[in-house]
mmCIF file of C-alpha atoms in Angstrom:
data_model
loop_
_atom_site.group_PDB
_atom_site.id
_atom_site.type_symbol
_atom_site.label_atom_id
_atom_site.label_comp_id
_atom_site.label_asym_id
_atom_site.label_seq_id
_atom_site.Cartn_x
_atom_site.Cartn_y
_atom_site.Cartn_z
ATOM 1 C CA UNK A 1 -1.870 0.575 -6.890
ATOM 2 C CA UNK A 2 0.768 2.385 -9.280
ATOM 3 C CA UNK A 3 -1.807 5.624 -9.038
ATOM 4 C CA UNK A 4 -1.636 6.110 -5.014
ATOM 5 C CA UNK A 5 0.955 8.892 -4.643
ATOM 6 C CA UNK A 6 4.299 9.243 -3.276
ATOM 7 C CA UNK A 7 3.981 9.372 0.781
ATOM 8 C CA UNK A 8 -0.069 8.432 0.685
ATOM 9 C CA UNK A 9 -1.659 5.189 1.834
ATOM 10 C CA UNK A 10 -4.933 3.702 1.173
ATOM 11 C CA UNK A 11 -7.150 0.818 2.975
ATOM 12 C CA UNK A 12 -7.786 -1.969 1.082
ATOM 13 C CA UNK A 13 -11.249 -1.320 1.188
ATOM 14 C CA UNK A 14 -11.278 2.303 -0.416
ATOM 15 C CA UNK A 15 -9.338 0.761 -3.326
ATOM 16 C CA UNK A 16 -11.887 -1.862 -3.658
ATOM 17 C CA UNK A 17 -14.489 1.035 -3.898
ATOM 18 C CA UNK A 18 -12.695 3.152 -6.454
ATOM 19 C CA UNK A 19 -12.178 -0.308 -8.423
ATOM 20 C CA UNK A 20 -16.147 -0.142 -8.315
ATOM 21 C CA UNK A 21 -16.874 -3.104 -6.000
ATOM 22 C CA UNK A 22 -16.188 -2.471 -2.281
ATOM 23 C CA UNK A 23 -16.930 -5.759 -1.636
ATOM 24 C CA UNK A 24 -13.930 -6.926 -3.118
ATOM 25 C CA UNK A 25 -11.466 -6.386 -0.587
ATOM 26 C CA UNK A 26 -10.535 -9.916 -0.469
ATOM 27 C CA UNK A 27 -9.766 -9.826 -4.037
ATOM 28 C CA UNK A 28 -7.858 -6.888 -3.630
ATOM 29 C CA UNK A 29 -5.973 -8.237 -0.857
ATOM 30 C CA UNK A 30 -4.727 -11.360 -3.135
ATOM 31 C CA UNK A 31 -4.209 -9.117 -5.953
ATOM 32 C CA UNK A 32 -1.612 -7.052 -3.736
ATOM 33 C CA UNK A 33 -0.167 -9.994 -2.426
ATOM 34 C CA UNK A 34 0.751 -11.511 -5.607
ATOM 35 C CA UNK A 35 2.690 -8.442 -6.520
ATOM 36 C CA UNK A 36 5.699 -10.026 -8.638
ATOM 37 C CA UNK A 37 7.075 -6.040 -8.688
ATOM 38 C CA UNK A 38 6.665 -4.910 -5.113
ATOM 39 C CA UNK A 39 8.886 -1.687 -5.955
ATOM 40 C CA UNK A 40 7.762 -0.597 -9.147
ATOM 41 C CA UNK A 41 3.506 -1.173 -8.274
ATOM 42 C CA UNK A 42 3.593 -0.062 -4.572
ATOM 43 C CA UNK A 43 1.650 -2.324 -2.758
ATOM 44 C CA UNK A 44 3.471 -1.202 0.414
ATOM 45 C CA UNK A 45 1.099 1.293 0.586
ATOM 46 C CA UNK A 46 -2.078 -0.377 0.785
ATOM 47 C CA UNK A 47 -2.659 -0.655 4.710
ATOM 48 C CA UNK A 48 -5.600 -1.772 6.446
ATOM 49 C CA UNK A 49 -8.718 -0.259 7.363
ATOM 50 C CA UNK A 50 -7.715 2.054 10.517
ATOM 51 C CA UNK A 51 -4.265 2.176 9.111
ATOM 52 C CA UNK A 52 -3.033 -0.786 10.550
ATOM 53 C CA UNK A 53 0.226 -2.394 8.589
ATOM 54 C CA UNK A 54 -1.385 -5.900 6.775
ATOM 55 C CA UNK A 55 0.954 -8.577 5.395
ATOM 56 C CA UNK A 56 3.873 -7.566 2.645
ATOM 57 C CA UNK A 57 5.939 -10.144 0.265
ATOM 58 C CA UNK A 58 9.063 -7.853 1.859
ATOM 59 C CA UNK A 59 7.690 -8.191 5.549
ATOM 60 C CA UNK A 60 5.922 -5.378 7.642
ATOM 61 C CA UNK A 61 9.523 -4.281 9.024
ATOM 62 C CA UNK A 62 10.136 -2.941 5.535
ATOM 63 C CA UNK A 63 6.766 -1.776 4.571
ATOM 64 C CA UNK A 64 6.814 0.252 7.587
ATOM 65 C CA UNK A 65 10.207 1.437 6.730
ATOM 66 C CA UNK A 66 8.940 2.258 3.198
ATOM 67 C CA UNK A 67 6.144 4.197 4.423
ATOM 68 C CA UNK A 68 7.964 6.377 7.090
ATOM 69 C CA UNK A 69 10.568 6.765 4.437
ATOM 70 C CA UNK A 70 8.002 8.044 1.990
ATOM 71 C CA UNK A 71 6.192 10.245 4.335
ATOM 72 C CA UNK A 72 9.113 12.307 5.579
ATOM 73 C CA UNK A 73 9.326 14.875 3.045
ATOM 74 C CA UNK A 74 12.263 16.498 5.549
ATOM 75 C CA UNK A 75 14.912 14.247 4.475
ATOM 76 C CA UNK A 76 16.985 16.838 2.301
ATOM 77 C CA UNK A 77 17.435 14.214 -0.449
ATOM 78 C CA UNK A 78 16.079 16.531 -3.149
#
């Protein structure tokens, strides 16, 4: 998870695949929910397989807001 860039999501599924098992979503899934360090390894931006926002230890109201944040590179921040 700490590899998927800034303002990027990926399905839980295509992580399973580049893990080398697409099978393993469910393990995947229970790996991101057991995050202890939801910040620091983004698991916020693991979403389901048509994009759809899955369960988050901070609730989907902030892992949307973490998303939209990250994906509006027109914010003027930097």
């Amino acid at each position: 998870m700490i590899d998927i860039p800034f303002g990027r999501t990926i399905s839980y599924g295509k992580l399973a695949a580049q893990m080398g098992d697409v099978k393993k979503i469910r393990a995947v899934a229970n790996a991101v929910s057991k995050n202890p360090i939801p910040i620091v390894i983004p698991c916020h931006r693991v979403v389901g397989m048509h994009g759809n926002l899955t369960g988050y230890i901070g609730g989907l109201p902030n892992k949307k807001f973490l998303i939209e944040l990250e994906s509006n590179r027109q914010l003027g921040l930097f």
